[in-house]
Coordinates of C-alpha atoms and ligand atoms in Angstrom, one line a residue:
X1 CA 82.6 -57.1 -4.2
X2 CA 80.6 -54.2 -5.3
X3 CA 77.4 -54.2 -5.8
X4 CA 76.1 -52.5 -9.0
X5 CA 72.8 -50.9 -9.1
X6 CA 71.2 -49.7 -12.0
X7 CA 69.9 -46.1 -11.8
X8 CA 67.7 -45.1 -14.2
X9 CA 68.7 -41.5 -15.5
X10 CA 66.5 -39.0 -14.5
X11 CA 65.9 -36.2 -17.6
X12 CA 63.8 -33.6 -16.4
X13 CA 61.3 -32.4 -20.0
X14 CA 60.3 -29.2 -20.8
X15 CA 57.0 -29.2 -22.4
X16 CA 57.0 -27.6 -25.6
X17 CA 52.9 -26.4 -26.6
X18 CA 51.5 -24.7 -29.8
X19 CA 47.6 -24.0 -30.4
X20 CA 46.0 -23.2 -33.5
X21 CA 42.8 -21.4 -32.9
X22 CA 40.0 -21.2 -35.4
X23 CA 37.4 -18.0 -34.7
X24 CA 34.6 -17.3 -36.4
X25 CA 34.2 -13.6 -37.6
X26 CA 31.3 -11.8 -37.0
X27 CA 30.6 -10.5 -40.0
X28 CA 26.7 -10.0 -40.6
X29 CA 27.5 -11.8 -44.1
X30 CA 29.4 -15.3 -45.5
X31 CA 33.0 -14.4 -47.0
X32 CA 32.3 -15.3 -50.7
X33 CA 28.1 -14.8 -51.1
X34 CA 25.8 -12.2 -48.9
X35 CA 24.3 -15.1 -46.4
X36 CA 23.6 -14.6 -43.6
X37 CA 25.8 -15.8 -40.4
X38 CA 23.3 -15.7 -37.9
X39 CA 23.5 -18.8 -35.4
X40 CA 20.5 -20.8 -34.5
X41 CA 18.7 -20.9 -37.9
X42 CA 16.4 -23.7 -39.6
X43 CA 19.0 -25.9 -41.1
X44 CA 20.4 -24.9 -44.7
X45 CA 17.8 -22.0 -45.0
X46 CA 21.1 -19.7 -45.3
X47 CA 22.7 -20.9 -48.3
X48 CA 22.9 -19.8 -52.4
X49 CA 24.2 -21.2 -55.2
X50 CA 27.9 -19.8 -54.0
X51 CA 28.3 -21.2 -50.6
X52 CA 26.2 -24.4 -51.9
X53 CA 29.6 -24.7 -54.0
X54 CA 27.3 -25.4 -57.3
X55 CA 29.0 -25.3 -60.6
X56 CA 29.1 -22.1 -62.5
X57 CA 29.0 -19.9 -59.5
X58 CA 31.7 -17.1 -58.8
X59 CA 32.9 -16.2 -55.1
X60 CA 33.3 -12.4 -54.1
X61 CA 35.7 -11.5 -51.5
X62 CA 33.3 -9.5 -48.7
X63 CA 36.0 -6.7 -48.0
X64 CA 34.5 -6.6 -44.3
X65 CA 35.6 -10.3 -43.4
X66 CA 39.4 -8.9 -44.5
X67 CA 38.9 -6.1 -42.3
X68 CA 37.9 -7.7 -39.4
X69 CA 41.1 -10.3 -39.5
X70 CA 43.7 -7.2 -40.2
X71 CA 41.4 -6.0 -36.8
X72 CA 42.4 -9.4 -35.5
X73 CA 46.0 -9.2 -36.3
X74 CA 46.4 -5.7 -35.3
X75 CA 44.6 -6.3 -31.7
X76 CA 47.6 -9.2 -31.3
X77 CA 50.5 -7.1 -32.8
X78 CA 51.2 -8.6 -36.4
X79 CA 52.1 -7.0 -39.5
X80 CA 49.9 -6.8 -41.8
X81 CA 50.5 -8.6 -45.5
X82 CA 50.4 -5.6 -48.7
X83 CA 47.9 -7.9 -50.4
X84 CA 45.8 -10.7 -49.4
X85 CA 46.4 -14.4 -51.6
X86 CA 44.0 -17.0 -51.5
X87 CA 44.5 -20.8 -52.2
X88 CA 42.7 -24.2 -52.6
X89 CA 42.8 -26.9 -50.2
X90 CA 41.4 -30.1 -51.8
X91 CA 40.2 -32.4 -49.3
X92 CA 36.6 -34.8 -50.2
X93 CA 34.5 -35.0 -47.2
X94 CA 30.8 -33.9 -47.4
X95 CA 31.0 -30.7 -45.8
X96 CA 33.1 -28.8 -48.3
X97 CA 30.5 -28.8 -50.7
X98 CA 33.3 -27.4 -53.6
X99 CA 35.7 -30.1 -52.3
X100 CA 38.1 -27.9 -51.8
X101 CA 38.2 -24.9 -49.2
X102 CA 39.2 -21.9 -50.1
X103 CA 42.1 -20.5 -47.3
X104 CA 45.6 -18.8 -47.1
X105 CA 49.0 -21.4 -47.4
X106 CA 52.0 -19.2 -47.6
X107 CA 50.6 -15.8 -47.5
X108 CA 48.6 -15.3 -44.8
X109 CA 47.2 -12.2 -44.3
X110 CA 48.7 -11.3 -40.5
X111 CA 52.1 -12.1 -39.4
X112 CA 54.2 -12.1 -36.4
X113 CA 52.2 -11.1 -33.8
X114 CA 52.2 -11.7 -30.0
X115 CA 49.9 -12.0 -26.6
X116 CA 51.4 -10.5 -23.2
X117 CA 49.7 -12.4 -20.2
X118 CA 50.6 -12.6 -16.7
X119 CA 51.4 -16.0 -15.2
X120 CA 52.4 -16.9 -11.6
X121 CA 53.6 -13.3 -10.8
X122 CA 55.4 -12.9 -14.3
X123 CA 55.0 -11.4 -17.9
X124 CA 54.8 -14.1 -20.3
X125 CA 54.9 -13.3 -23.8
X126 CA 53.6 -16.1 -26.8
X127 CA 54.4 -15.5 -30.3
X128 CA 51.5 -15.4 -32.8
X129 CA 53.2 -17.2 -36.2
X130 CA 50.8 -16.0 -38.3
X131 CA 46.5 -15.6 -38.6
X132 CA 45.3 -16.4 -42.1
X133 CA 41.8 -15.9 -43.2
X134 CA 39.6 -18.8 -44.6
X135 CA 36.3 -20.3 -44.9
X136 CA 33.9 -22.6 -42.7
X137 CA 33.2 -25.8 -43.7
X138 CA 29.3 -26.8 -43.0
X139 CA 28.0 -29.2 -40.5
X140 CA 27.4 -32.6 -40.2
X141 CA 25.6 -34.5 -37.5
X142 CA 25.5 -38.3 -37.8
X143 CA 22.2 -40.4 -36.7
X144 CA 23.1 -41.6 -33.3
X145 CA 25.9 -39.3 -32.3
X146 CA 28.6 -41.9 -33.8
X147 CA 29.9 -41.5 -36.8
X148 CA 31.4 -45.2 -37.6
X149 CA 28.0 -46.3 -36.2
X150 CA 25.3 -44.0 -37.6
X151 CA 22.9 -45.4 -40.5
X152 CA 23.0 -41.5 -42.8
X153 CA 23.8 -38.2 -41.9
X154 CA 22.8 -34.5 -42.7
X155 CA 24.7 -31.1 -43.5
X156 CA 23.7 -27.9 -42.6
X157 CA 25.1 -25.9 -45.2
X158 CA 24.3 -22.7 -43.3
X159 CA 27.9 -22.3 -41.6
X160 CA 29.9 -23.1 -45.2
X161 CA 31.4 -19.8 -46.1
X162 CA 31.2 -18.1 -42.5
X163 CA 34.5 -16.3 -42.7
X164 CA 37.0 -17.8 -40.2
X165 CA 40.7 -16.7 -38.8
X166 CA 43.2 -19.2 -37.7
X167 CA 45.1 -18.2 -35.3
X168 CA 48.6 -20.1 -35.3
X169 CA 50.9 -19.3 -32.8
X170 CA 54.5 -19.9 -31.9
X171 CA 55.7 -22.7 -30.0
X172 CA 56.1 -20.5 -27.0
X173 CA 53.6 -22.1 -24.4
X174 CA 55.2 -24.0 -21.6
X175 CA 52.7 -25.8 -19.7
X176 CA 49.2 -26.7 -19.7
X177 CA 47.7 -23.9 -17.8
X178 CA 50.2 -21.3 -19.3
X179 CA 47.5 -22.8 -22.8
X180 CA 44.8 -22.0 -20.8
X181 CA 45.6 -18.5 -19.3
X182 CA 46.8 -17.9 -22.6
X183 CA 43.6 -18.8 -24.3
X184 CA 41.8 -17.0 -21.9
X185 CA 43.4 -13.9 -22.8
X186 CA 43.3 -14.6 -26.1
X187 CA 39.2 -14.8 -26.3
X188 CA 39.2 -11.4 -24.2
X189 CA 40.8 -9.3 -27.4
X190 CA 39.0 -11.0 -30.0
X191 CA 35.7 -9.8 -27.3
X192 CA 37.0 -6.8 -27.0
X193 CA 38.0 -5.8 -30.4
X194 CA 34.7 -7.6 -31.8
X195 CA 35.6 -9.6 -34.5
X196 CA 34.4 -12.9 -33.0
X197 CA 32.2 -13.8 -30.5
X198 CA 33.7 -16.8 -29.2
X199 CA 31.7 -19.2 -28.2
X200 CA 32.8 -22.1 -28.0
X201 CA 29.8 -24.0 -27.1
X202 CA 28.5 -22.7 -30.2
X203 CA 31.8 -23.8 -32.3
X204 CA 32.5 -20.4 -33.2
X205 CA 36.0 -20.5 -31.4
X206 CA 37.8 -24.1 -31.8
X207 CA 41.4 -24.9 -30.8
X208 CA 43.7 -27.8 -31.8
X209 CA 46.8 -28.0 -29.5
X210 CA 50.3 -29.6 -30.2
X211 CA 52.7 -30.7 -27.9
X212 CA 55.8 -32.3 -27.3
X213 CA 58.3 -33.0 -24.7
X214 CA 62.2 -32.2 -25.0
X215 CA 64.8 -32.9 -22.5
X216 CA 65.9 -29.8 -20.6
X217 CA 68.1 -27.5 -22.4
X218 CA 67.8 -29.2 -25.7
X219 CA 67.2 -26.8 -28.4
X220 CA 65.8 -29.5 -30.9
X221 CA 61.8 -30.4 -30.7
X222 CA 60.8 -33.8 -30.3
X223 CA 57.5 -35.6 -32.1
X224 CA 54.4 -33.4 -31.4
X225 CA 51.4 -34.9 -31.0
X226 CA 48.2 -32.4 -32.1
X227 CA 45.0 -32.9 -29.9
X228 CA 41.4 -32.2 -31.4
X229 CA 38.1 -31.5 -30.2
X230 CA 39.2 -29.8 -27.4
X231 CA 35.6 -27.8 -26.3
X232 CA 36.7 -25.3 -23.9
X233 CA 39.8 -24.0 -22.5
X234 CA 39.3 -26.4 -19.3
X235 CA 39.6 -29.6 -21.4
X236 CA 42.6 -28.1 -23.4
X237 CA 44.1 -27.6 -19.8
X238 CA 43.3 -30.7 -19.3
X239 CA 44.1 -32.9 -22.3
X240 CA 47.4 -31.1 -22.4
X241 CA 48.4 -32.4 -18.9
X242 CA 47.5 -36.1 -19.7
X243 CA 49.7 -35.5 -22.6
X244 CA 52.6 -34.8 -20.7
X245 CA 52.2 -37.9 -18.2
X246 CA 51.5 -39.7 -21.7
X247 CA 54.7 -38.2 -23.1
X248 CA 56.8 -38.6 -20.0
X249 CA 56.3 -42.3 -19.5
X250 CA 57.2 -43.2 -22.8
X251 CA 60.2 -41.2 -22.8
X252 CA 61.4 -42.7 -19.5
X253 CA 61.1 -46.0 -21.2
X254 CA 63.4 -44.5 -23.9
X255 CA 61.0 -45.2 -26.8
X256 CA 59.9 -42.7 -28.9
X257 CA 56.7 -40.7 -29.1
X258 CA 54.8 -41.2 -32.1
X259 CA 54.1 -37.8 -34.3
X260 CA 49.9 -38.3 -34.5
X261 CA 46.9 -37.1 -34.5
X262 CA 45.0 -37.5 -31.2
X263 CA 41.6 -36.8 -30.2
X264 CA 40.4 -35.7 -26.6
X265 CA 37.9 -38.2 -25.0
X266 CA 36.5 -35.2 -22.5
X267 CA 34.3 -38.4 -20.5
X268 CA 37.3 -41.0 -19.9
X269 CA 40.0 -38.2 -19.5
X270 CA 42.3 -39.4 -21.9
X271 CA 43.7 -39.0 -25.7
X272 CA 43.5 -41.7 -27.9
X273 CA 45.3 -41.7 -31.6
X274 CA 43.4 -40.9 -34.6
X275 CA 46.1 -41.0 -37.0
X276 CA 49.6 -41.0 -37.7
X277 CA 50.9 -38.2 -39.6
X278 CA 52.3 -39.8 -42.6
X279 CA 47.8 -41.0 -43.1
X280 CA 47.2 -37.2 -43.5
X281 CA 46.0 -35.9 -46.8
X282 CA 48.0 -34.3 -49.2
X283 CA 45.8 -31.0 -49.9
X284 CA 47.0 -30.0 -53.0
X285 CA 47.4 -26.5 -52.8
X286 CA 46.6 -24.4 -55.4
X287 CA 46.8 -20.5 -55.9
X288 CA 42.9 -19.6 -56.2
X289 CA 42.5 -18.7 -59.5
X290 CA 38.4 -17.4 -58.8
X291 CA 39.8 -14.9 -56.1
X292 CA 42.4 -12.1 -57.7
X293 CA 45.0 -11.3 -55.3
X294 CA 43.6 -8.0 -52.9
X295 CA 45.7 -5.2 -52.5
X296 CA 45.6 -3.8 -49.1
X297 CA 45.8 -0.2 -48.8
X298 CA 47.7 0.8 -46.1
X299 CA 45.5 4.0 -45.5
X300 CA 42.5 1.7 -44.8
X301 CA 45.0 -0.4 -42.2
X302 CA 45.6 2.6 -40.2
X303 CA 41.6 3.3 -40.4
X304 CA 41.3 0.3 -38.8
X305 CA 44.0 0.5 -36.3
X306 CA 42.4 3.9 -35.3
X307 CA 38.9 1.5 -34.4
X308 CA 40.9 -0.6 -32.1
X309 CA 39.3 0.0 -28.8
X310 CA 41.1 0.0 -25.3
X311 CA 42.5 -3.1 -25.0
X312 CA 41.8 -5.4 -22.1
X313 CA 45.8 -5.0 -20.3
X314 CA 45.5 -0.9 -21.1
X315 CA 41.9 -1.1 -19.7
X316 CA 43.2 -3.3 -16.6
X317 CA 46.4 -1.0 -16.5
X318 CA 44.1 2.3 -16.4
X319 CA 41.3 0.7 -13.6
X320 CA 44.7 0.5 -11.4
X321 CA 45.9 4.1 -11.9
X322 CA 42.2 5.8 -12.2
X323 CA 40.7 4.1 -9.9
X324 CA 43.5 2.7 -7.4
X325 CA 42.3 -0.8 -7.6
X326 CA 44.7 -4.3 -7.0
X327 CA 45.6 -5.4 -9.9
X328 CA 44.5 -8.7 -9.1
X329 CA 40.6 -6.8 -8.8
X330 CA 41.5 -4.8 -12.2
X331 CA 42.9 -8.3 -14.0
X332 CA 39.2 -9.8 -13.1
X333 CA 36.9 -7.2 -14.1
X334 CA 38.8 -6.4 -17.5
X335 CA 38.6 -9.6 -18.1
X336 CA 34.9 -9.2 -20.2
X337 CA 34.9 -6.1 -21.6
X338 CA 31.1 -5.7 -20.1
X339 CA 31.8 -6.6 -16.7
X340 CA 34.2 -3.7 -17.0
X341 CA 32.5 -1.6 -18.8
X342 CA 29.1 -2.4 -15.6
X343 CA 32.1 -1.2 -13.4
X344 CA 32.5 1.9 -14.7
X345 CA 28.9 2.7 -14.9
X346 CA 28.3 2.2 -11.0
X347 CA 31.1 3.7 -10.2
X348 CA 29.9 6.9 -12.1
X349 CA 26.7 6.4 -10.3
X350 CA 27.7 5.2 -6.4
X351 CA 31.9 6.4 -6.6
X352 CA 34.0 4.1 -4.4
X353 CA 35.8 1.9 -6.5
X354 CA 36.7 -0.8 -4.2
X355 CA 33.7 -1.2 -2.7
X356 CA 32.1 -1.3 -6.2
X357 CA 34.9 -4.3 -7.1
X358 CA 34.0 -5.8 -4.4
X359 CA 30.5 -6.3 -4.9
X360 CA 31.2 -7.3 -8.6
X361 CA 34.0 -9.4 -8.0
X362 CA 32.4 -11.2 -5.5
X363 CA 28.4 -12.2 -6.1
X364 CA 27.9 -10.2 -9.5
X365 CA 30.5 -13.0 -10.8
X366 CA 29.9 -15.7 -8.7
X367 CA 25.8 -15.0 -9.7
X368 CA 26.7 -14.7 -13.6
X369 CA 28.6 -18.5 -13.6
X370 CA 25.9 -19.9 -11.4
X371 CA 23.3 -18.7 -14.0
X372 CA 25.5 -19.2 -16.9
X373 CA 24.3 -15.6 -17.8
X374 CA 26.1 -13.4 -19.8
X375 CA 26.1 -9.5 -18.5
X376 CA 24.0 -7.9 -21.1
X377 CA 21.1 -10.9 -19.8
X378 CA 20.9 -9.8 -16.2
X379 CA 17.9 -7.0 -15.6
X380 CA 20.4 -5.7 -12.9
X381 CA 21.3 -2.3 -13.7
X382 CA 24.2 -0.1 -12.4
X383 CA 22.2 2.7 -11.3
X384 CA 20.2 -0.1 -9.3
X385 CA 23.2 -1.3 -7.8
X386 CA 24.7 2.0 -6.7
X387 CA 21.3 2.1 -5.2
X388 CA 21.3 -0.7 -2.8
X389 CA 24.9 0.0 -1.5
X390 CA 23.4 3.6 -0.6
X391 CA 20.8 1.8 1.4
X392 CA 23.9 -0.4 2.8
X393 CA 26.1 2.9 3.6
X394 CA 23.0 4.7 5.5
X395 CA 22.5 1.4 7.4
X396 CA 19.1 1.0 6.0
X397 CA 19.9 -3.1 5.8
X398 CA 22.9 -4.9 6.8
X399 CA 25.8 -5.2 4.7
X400 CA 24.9 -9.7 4.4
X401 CA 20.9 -8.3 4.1
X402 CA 22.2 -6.7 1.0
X403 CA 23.9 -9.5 -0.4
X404 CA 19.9 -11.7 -0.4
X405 CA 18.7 -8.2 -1.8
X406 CA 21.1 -8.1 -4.7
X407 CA 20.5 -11.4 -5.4
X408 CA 16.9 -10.6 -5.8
X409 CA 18.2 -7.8 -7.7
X410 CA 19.9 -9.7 -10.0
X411 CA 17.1 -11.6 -11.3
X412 CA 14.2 -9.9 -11.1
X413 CA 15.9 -6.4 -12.0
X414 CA 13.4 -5.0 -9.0
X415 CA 14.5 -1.9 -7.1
X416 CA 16.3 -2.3 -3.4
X417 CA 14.2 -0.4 -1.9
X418 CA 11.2 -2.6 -3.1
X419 CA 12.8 -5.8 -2.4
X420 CA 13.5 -4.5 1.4
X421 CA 10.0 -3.3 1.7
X422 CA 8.4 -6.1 0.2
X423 CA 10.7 -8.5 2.0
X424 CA 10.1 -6.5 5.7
X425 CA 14.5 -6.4 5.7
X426 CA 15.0 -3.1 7.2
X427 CA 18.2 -3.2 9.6
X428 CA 16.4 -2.8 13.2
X429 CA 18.5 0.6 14.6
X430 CA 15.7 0.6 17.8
X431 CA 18.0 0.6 20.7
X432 CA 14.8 -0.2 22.6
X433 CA 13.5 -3.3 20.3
X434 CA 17.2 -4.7 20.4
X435 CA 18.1 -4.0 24.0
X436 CA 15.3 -6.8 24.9
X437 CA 16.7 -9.4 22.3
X438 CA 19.9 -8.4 23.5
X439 CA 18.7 -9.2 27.4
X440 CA 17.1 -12.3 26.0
X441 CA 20.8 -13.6 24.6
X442 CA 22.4 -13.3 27.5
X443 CA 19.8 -14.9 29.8
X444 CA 20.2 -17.9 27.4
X445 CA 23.9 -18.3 26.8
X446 CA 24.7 -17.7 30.9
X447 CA 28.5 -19.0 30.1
X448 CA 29.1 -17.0 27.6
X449 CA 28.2 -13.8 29.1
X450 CA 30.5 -14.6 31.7
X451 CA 33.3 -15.2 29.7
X452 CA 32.8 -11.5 28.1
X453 CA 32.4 -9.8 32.3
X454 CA 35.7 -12.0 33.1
X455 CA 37.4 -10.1 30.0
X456 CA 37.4 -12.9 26.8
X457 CA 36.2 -10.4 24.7
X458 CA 36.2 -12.5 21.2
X459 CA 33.1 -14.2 23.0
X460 CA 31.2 -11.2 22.3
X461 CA 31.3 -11.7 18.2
X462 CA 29.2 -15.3 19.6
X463 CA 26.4 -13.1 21.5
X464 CA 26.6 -10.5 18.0
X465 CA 25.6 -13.7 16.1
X466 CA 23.4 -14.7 18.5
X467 CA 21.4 -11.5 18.1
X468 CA 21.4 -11.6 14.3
X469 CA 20.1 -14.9 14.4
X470 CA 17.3 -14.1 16.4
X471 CA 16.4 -11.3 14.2
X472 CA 16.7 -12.6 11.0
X473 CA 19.9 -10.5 10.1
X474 CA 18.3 -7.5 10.6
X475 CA 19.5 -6.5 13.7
X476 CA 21.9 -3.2 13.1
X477 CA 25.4 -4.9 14.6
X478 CA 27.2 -1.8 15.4
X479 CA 24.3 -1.3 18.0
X480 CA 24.1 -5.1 19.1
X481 CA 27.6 -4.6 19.9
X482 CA 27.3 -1.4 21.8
X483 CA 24.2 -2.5 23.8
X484 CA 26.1 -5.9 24.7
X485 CA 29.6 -4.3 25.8
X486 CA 27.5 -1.6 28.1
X487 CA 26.0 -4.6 29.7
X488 CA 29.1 -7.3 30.4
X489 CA 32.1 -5.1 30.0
X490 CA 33.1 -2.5 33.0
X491 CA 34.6 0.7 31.2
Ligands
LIG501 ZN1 25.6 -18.1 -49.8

């Protein structure tokens, strides 16, 4: 008799991810009142009567906030709507003050747009739906950090009416780091193209994620869960692969995922359900009627097409051809439109390109996390930089002396040449001074030296380091090398 075994069907899922992405513009003023936006300020000491949402008061559309999200929408290829529509969201929660915000539902103002990205060796291309233009809510922060547990709250009114974008895209993205990268990329145009400054630490970029999981080749979506309070692009990365174990396991079990709302809990690693979608509000929309619909000219459109700058893949596309860098090296320093634009400035003032990368790739970036700086902090200036790898090329200090001097350099914004003299670090190139360190190596490593006379010559790079360590890393090593090979090595 046969036995039967049960096997379980094995359905391979492909992941199936959307973001929305809320970024603040940076418009010097509020969308609907002349506020300020400036960040940091004494709670609600940037409000009036129209962002306060007090009776009586009249909004005014601030033609620059419309302008900087066509900018938006132009940077990531959309077409732009002939007239901007505005509608009412009702929702009743304290920061609205107007209990309703004011936003875009079916006319947004940019449509169709897209993000080109390389991933894993390939062009990958995500479809922005569409970017409508809206309003900040203001801020709440609850006694004690917990909302079902705090005794009162406060509201900063000073963010309600900051204009805002929101970013929806397609669901194109098809895993959790294609999110990220995409994200990354994302935040490098709005940089680049200056309509938001992206900080998410600050809240001025936010993103909500959805996801679902389908079985391979099915062209029907399954039940999306959407992920909040995801605080940088790590911890979207991340949330987004818990969903999928999440997602997986439940569909192996052949039960259903439940469509919800799920928060991110960054400390335990996991999502947890807020709500199921059929809880959700019903927002009432409503055509503005304070707002009259705004034609866009498009004359101005093309004005501000013509303001686009060099975008970061043309930028990283140009550092390849101009100056024949990988474009692995060209990828990283576009990246941040300063880091790129600190690359071109020493390479106007020291030339060599790849020896200019190299520098910046390596301990101007690895310097900049470590500090949690931002380029336009660090005293470090080109000109100072072309400087020290001048000293470096005339063999002044040793290529790993430089790397202690840039450092220096890089916080204190002191010259090279007064960081070496201060410091004592110039490279000793006195055959005579060496030649006795050199004599005094060999005397102490006996079985070393021999292994160089009987002809192992990769135990000379152990006498080289020898050498520098005696002198502190100043010894010239072209010279160590020359003084130790006359001495063990029969030409
Ligand atoms: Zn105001």
């Amino acid at each position: 008799m046969a036995t039967e075994t049960m096997v379980k069907p094995v359905t391979e899922y492909e992941v199936v991810i959307g973001l929305e992405i809320h970024a603040e513009l940076l418009t010097d003023a509020k969308v609907w009142c002349g506020c300020s936006t400036k960040f940091g300020a004494e709670p609600n000491t940037q409000v009036c009567p129209v962002c306060m949402g007090l009776p009586g008061t009249l909004p005014v559309l601030n033609r620059e906030a419309v302008a900087y999200a066509i900018k938006a929408g132009l940077a990531l290829n959309c077409s732009i709507a002939p007239e901007a529509r505005f509608d009412r969201k009702h929702y009743f929660y304290p920061d609205l003050p107007k209990a309703y915000q004011i936003t875009q539902n079916d006319h947004p103002l940019c449509r169709r747009g897209y993000v080109e990205f390389e991933l894993g060796g390939e062009t990958r291309r995500v479809g922005i739906h569409h970017i409508h233009l809206e309003e900040e809510a203001g801020k709440l922060m609850h006694a004690g950090d917990r909302l079902m547990e705090a005794e009162y709250s406060l509201i900063d009114y000073n963010r309600a009416g900051i204009p805002l974008i929101e970013i929806v895209t397609e669901p194109d993205i098809r895993s959790p780091e294609e999110a990220r990268v995409f994200l990354e990329n994302l935040k490098s145009i709005l940089e680049y193209t200056r309509v938001s400054d992206c900080r998410m630490e600050q809240g001025s970029l936010r993103v909500d994620a959805n996801i679902s999981l389908r079985p391979k080749g099915s062209t029907k979506f399954g039940n999306k869960a959407e992920i909040k309070n995801l605080n940088s692009f790590r911890a979207v990365q991340r949330a987004l692969e818990y969903e999928v174990r999440r997602q997986t396991e439940i569909l192996q079990r052949g039960e259903e995922v439940a469509a919800e709302t799920r928060h991110w809990d960054e400390t335990k690693g996991v999502t947890v359900a807020m709500r199921t979608k059929d809880e959700e509000d019903d927002y009432r929309y409503s055509p503005e009627p304070d707002i009259p619909p705004f034609e866009v000219d498009p004359a101005w459109v093309e004005r501000l097409r013509a303001q686009l700058p060099e975008l970061p893949r043309e930028k990283q596309q140009r550092f390849v051809e101009q100056y024949e860098l990988p474009a692995y090296d060209a990828g990283v320093l576009t990246a941040d439109a300063k880091v790129a634009d600190f690359f071109e400035a020493c390479v106007a003032a020291y030339g060599k390109p790849k020896i200019v990368s190299n520098w910046l790739m390596g301990e101007f970036l690895r310097l900049l996390r470590e500090d949690g700086a931002e380029v336009q902090d660090v005293p470090l200036t080109p000109e100072g930089l072309a400087e020290l790898l001048t000293l470096v090329d005339r063999g002044v200090i040793s290529g790993s002396i430089g790397k202690e001097v840039f450092e220096d350099m890089f916080r204190t914004g002191k010259s090279a040449a007064a960081i070496v003299k201060e410091r004592g670090l110039e490279q000793i190139s006195d055959e005579g001074e060496l030649a006795a360190v050199v004599d005094q190596v060999i005397a102490e490593n006996e079985d070393a030296a021999a292994k160089v006379r009987a002809g192992e010559m990769k135990t000379i790079g152990f006498l080289v380091g020898q050498v520098m360590q005696k002198t502190r890393g100043k010894a010239n090593p072209k010279l160590v090398n020359e003084l130790l090979r006359a001495r063990l090595v029969q030409e």
